[in-house]
Short mmCIF file of N, CA, C and O in Angstrom, two decimals:
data_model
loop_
_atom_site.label_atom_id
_atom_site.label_comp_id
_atom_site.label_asym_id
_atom_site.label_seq_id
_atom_site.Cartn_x
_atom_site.Cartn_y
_atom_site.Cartn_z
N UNK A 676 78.37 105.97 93.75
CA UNK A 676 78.36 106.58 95.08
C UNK A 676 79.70 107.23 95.32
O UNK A 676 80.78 106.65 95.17
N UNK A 677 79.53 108.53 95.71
CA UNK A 677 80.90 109.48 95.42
C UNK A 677 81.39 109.61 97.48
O UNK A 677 80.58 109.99 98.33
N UNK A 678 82.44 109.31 97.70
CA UNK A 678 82.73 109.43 98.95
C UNK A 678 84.13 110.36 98.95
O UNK A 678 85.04 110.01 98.19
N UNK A 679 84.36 111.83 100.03
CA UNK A 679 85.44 111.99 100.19
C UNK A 679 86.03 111.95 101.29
O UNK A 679 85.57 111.96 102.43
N UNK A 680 87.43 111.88 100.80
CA UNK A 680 88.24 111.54 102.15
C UNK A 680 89.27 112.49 102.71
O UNK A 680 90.18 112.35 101.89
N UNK A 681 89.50 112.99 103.22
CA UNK A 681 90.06 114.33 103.92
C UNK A 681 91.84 113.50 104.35
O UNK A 681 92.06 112.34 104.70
N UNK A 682 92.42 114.17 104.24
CA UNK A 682 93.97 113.96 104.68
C UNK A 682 94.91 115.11 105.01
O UNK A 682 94.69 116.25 104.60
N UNK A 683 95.84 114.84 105.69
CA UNK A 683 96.93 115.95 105.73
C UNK A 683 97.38 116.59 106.82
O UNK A 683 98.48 117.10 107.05
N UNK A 684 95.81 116.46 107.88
CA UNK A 684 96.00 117.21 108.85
C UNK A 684 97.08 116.51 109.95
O UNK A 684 97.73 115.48 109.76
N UNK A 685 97.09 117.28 111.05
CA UNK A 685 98.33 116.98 112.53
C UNK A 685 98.49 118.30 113.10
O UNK A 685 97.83 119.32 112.87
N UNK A 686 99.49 118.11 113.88
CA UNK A 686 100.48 119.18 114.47
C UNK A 686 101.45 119.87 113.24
O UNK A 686 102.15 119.34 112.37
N UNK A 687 101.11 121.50 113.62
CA UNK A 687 102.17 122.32 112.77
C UNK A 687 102.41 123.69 113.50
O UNK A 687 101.55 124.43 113.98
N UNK A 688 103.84 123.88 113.48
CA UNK A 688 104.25 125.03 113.95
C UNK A 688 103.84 126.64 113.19
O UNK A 688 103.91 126.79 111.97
N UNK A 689 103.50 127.57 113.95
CA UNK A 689 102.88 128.79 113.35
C UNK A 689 104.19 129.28 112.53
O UNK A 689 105.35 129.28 112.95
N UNK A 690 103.73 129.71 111.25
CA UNK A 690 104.98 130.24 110.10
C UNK A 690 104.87 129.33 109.77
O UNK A 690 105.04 129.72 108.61
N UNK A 691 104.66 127.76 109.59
CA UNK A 691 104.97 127.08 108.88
C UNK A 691 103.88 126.61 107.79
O UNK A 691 103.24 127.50 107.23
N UNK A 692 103.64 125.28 107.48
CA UNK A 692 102.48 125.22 106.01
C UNK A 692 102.31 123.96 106.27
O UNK A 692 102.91 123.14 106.96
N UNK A 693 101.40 123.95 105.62
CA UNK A 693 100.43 122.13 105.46
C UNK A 693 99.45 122.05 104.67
O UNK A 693 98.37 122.64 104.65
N UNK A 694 100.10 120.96 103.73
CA UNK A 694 98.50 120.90 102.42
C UNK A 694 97.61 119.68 103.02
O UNK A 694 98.07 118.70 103.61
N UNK A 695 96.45 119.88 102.79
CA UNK A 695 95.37 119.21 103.12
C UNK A 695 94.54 118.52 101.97
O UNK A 695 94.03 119.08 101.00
N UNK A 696 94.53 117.22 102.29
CA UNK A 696 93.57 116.66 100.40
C UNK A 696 92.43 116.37 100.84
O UNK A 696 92.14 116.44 102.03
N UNK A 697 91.49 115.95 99.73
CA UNK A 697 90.43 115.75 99.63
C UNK A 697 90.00 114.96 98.57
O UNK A 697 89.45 115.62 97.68
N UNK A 698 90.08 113.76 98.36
CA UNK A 698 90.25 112.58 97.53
C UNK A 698 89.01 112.30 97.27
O UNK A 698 88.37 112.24 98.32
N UNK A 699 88.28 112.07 96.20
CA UNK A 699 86.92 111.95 95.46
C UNK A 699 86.89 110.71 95.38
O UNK A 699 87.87 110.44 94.68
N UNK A 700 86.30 109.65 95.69
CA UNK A 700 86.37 108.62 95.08
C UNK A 700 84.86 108.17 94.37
O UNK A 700 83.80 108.80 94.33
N UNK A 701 85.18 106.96 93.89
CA UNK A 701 83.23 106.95 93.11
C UNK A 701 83.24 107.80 91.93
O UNK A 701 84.23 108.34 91.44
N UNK A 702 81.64 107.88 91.42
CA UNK A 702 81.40 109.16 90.45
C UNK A 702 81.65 110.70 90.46
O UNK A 702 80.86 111.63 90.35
N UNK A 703 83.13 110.66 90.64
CA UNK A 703 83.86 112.00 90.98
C UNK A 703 83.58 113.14 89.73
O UNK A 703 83.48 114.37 89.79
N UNK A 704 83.51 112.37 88.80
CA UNK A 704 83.11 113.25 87.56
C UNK A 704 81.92 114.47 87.83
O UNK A 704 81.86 115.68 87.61
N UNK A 705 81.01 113.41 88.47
CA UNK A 705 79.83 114.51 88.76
C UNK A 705 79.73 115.44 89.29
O UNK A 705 78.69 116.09 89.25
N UNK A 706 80.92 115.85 90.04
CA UNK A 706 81.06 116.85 91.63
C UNK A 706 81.88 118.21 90.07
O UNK A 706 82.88 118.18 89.34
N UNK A 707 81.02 118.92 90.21
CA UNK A 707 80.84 120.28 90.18
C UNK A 707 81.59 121.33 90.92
O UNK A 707 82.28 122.12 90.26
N UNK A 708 81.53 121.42 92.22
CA UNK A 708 82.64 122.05 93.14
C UNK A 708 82.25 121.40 94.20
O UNK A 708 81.31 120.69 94.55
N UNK A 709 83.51 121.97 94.73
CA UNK A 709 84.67 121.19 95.99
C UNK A 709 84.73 122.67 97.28
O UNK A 709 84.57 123.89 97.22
N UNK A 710 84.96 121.94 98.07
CA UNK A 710 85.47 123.30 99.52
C UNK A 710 85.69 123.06 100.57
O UNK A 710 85.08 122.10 101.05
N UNK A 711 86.61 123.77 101.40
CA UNK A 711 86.84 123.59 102.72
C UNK A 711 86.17 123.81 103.36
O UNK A 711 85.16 124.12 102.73
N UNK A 712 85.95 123.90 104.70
CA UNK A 712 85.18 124.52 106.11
C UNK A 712 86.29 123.91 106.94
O UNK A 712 87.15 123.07 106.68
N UNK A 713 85.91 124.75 108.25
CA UNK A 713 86.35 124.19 109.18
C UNK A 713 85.81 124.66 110.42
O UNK A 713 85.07 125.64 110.41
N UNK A 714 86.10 124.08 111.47
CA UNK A 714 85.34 124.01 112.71
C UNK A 714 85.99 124.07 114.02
O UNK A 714 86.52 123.06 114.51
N UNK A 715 85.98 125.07 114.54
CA UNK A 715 86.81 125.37 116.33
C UNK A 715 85.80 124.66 117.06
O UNK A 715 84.61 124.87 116.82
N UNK A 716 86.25 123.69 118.09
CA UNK A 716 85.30 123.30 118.97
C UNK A 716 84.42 124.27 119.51
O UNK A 716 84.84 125.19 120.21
N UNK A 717 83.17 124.10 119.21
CA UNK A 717 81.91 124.86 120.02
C UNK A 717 81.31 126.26 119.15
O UNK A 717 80.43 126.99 119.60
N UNK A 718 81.93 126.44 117.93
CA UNK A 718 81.62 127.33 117.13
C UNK A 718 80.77 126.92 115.70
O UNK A 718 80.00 126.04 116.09
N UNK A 719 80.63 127.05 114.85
CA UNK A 719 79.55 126.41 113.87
C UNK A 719 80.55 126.49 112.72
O UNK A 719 81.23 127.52 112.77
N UNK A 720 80.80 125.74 111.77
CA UNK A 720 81.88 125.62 110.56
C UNK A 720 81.77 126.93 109.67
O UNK A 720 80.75 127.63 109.69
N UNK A 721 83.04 127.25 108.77
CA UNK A 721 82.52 128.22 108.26
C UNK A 721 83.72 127.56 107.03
O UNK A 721 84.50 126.62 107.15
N UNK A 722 83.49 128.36 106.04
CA UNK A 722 84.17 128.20 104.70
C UNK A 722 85.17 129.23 104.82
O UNK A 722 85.30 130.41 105.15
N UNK A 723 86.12 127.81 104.23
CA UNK A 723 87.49 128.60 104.23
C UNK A 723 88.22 128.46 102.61
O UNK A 723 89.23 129.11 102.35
N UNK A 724 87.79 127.83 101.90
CA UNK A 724 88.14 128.14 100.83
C UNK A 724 87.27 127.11 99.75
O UNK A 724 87.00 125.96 100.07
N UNK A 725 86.82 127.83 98.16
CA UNK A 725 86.03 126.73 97.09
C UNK A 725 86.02 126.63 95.92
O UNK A 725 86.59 127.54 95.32
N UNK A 726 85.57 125.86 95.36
CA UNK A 726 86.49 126.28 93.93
C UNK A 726 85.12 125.16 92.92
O UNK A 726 84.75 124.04 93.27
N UNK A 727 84.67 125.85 91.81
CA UNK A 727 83.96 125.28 90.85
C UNK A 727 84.90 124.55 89.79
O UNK A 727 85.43 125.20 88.90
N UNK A 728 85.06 123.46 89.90
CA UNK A 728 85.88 122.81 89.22
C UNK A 728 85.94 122.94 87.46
O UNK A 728 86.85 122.83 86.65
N UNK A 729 84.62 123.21 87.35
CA UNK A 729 84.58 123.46 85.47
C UNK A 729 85.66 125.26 85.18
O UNK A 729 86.59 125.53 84.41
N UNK A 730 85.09 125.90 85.98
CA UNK A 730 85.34 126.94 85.50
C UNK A 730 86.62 127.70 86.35
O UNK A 730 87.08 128.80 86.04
N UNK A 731 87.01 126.95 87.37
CA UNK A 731 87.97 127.24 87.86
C UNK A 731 87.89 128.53 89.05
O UNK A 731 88.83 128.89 89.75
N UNK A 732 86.93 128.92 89.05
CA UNK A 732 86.45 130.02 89.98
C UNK A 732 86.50 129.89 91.69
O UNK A 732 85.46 129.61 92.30
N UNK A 733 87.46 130.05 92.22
CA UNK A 733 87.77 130.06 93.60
C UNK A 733 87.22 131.06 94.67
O UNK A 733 87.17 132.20 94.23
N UNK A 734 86.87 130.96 95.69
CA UNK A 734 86.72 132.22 96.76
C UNK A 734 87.50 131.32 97.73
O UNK A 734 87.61 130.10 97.76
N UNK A 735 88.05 132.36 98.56
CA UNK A 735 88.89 132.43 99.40
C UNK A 735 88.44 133.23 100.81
O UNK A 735 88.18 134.43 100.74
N UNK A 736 88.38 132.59 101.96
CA UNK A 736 87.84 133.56 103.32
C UNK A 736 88.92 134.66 103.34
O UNK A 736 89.96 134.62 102.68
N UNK A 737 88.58 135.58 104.12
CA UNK A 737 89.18 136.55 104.30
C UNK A 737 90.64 136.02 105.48
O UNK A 737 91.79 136.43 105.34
N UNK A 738 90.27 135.24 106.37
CA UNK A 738 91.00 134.77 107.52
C UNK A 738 92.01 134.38 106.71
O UNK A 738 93.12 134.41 107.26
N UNK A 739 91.98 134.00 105.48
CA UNK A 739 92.69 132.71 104.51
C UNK A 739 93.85 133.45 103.41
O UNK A 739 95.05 133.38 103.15
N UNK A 740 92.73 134.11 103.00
CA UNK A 740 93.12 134.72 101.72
C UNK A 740 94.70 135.16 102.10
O UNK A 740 95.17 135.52 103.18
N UNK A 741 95.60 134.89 100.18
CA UNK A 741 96.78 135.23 100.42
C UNK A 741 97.36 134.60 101.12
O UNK A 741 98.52 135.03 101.19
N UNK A 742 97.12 133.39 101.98
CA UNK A 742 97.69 132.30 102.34
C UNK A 742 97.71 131.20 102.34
O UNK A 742 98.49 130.39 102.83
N UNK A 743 96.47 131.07 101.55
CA UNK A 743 95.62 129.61 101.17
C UNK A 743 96.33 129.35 99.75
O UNK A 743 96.84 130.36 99.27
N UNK A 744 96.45 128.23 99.03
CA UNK A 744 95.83 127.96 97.80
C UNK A 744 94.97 126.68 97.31
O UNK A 744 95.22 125.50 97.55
N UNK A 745 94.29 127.03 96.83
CA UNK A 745 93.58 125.12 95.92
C UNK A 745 94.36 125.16 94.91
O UNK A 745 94.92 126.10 94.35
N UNK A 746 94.36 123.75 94.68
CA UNK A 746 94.93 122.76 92.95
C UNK A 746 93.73 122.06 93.25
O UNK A 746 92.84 122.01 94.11
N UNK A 747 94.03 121.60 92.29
CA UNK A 747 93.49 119.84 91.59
C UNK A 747 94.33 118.98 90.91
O UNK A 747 95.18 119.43 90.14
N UNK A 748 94.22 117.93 91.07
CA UNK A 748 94.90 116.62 90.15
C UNK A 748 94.56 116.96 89.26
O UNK A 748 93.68 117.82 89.20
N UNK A 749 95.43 116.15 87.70
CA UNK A 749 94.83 116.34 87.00
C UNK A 749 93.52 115.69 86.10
O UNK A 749 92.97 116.10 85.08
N UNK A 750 93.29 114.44 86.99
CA UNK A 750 92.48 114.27 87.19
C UNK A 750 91.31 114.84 87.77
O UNK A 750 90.24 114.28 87.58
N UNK A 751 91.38 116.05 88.57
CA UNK A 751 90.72 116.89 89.41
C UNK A 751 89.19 115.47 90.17
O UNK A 751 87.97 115.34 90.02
N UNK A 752 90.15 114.81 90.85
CA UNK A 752 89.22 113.95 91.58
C UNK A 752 90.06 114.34 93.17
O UNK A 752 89.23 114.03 94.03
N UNK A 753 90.90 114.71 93.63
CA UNK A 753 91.33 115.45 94.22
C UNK A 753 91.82 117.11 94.77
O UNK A 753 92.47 117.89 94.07
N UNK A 754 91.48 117.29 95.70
CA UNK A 754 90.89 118.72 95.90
C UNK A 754 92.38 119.31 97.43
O UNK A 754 92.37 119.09 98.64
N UNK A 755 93.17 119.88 96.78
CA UNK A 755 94.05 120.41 97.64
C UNK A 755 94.31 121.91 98.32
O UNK A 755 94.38 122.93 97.63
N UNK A 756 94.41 121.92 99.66
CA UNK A 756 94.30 123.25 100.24
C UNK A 756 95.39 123.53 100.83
O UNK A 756 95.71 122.94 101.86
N UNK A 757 96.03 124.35 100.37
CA UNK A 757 97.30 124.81 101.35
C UNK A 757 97.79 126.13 101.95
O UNK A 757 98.00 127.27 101.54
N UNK A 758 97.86 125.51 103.00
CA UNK A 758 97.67 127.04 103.39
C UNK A 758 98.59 126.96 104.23
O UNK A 758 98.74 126.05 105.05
N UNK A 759 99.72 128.52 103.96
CA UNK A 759 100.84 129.20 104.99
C UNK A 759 101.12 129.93 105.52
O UNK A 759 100.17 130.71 105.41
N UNK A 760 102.02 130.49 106.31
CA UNK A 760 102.57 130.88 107.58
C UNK A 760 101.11 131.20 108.56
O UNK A 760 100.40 132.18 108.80
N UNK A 761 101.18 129.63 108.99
CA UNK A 761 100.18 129.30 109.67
C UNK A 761 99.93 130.23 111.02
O UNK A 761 100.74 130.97 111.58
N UNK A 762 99.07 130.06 111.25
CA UNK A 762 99.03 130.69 112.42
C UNK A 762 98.17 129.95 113.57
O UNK A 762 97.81 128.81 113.27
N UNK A 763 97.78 130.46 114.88
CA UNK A 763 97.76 129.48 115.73
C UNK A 763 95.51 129.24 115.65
O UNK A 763 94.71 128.46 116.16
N UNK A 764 95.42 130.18 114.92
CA UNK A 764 93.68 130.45 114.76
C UNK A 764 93.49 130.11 113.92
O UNK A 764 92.32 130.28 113.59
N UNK A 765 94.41 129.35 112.83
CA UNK A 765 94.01 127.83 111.58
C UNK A 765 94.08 126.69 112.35
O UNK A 765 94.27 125.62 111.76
N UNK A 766 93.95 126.69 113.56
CA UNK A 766 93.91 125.03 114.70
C UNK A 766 92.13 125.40 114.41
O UNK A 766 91.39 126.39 114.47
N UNK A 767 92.03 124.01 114.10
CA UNK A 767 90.45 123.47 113.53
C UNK A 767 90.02 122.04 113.28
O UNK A 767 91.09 121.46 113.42
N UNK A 768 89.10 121.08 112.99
CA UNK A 768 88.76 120.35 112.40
C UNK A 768 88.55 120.71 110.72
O UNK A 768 87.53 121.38 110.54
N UNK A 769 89.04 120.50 109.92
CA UNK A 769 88.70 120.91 108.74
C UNK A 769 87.81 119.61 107.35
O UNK A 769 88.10 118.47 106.96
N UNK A 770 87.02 120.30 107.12
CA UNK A 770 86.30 119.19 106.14
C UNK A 770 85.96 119.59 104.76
O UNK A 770 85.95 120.79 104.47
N UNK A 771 85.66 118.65 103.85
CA UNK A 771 86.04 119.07 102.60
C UNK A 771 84.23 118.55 102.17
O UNK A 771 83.62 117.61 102.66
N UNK A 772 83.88 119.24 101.43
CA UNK A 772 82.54 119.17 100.93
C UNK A 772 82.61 119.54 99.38
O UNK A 772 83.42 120.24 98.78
N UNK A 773 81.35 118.76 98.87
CA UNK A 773 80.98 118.83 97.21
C UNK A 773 79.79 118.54 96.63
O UNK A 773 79.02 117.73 97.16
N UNK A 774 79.55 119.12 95.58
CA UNK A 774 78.37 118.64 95.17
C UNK A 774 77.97 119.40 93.75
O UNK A 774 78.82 120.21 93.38
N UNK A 775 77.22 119.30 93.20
CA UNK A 775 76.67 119.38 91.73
C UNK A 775 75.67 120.46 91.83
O UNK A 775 75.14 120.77 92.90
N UNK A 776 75.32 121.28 90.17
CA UNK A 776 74.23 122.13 90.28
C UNK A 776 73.91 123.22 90.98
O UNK A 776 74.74 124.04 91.38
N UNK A 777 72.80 123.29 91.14
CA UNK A 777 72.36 124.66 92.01
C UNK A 777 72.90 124.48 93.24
O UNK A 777 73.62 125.39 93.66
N UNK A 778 72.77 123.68 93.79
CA UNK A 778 74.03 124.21 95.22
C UNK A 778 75.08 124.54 94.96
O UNK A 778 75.55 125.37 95.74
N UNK A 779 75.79 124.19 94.02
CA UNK A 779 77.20 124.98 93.84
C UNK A 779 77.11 126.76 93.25
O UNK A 779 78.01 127.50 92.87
N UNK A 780 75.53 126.98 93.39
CA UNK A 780 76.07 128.66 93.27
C UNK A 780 76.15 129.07 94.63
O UNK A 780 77.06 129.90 94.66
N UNK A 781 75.68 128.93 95.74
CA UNK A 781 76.29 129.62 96.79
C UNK A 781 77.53 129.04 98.04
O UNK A 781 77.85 129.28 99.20
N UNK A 782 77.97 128.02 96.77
CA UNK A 782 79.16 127.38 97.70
C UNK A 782 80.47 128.52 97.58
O UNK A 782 81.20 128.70 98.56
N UNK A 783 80.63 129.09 96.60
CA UNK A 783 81.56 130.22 96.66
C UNK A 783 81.57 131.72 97.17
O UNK A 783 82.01 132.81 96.77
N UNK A 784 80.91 131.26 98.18
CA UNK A 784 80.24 132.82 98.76
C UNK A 784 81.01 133.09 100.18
O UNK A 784 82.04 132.52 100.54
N UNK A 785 80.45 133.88 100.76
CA UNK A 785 81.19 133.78 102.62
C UNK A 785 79.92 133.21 103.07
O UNK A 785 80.01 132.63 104.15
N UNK A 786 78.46 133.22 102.38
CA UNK A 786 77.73 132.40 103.31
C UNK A 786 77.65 131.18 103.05
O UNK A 786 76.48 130.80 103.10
N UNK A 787 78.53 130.23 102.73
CA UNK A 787 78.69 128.96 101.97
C UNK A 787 78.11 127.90 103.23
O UNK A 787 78.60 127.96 104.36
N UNK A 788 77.34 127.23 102.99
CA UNK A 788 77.52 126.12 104.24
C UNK A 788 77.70 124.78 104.12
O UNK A 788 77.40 124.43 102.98
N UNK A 789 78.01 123.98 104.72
CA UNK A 789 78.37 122.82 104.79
C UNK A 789 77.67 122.07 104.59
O UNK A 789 77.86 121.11 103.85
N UNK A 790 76.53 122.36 105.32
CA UNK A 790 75.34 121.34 105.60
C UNK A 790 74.83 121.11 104.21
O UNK A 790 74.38 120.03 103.82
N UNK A 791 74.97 122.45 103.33
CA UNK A 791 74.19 122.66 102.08
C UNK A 791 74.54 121.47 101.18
O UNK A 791 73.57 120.93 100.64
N UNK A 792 75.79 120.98 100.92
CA UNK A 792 76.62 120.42 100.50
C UNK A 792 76.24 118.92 100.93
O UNK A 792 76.20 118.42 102.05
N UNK A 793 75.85 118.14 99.17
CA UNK A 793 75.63 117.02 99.02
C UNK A 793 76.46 115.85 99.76
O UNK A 793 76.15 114.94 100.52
N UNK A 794 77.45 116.23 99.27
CA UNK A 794 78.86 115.46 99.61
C UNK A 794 79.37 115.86 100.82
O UNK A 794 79.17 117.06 100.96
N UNK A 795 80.19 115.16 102.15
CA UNK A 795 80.96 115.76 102.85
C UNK A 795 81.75 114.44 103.22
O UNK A 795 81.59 113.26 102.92
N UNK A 796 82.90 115.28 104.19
CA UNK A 796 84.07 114.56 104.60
C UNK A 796 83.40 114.15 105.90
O UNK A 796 82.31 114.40 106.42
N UNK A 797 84.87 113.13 106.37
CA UNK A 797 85.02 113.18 108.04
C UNK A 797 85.58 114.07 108.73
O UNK A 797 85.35 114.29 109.92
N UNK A 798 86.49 114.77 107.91
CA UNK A 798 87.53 116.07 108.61
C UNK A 798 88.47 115.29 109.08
O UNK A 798 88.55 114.14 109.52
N UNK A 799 89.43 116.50 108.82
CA UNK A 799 91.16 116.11 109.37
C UNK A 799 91.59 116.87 110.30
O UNK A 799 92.12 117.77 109.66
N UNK A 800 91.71 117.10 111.39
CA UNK A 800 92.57 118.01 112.55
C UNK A 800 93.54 118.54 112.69
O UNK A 800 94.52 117.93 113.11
N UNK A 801 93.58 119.94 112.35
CA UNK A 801 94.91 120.40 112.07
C UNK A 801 94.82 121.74 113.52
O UNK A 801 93.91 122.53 113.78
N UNK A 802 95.91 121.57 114.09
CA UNK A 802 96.50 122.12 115.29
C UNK A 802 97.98 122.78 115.25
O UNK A 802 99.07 122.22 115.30
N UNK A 803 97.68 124.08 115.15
CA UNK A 803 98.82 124.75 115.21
C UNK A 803 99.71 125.43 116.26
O UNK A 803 99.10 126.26 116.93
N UNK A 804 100.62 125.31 116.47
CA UNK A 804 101.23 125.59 118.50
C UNK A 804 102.08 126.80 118.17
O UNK A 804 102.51 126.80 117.02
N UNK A 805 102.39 127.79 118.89
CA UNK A 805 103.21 128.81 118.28
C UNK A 805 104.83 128.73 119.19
O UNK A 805 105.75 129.49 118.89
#
């Protein structure tokens, strides 16, 4: 039983940076790809960044891009997002989702969804003040 756990988030000043994890625990082996979303109160989550772990293939939102990056451990049972010179419209709930197979072909898309996604987090709260 594969559970992840989201970390990192808080308070951060705009211009500044904050990596966010996403810790696999369980049969982590099996997870295929990994991804962010995140969520403004009262709006519906959207993908902000994902990455197919075999092949290394990332998409990046547009809101994001060029300021984001993913790693992995090298273990790649951990899933890291970092993203800089923050700004005050990266204040979100953010959650980390995964899963195996045919759902992982449209996890790297802009229509990626969350829900789709076997695996999910609790989300971490990240709030940015300018």
């Amino acid at each position: 039983h594969v559970q992840l756990v989201e970390s990192g988030g808080g308070p951060a000043q705009a211009g500044g940076s904050l990596r966010l994890s996403c810790a696999a625990s369980g049969h982590a082996r099996s997870i295929e790809c990994m991804g962010w979303f995140r969520q403004v109160s009262g709006k519906g989550r959207e993908v902000v960044a994902s990455i197919h772990k075999a092949t290394g293939k990332t998409y990046y939102a547009d809101s994001v891009r060029g300021r984001a990056t993913l790693s992995q451990d090298d273990a790649r049972t951990t899933l890291y997002l970092q993203i800089n010179d923050l700004k005050p419209e990266d204040s979100a709930m953010y959650y980390c989702a995964a899963d195996q197979g045919l759902s992982c072909w449209g996890a790297l898309t802009s229509t990626a969804r969350f829900d789709d996604l076997k695996l999910r987090g609790q989300g971490t709260q990240v709030t940015v003040s300018s």
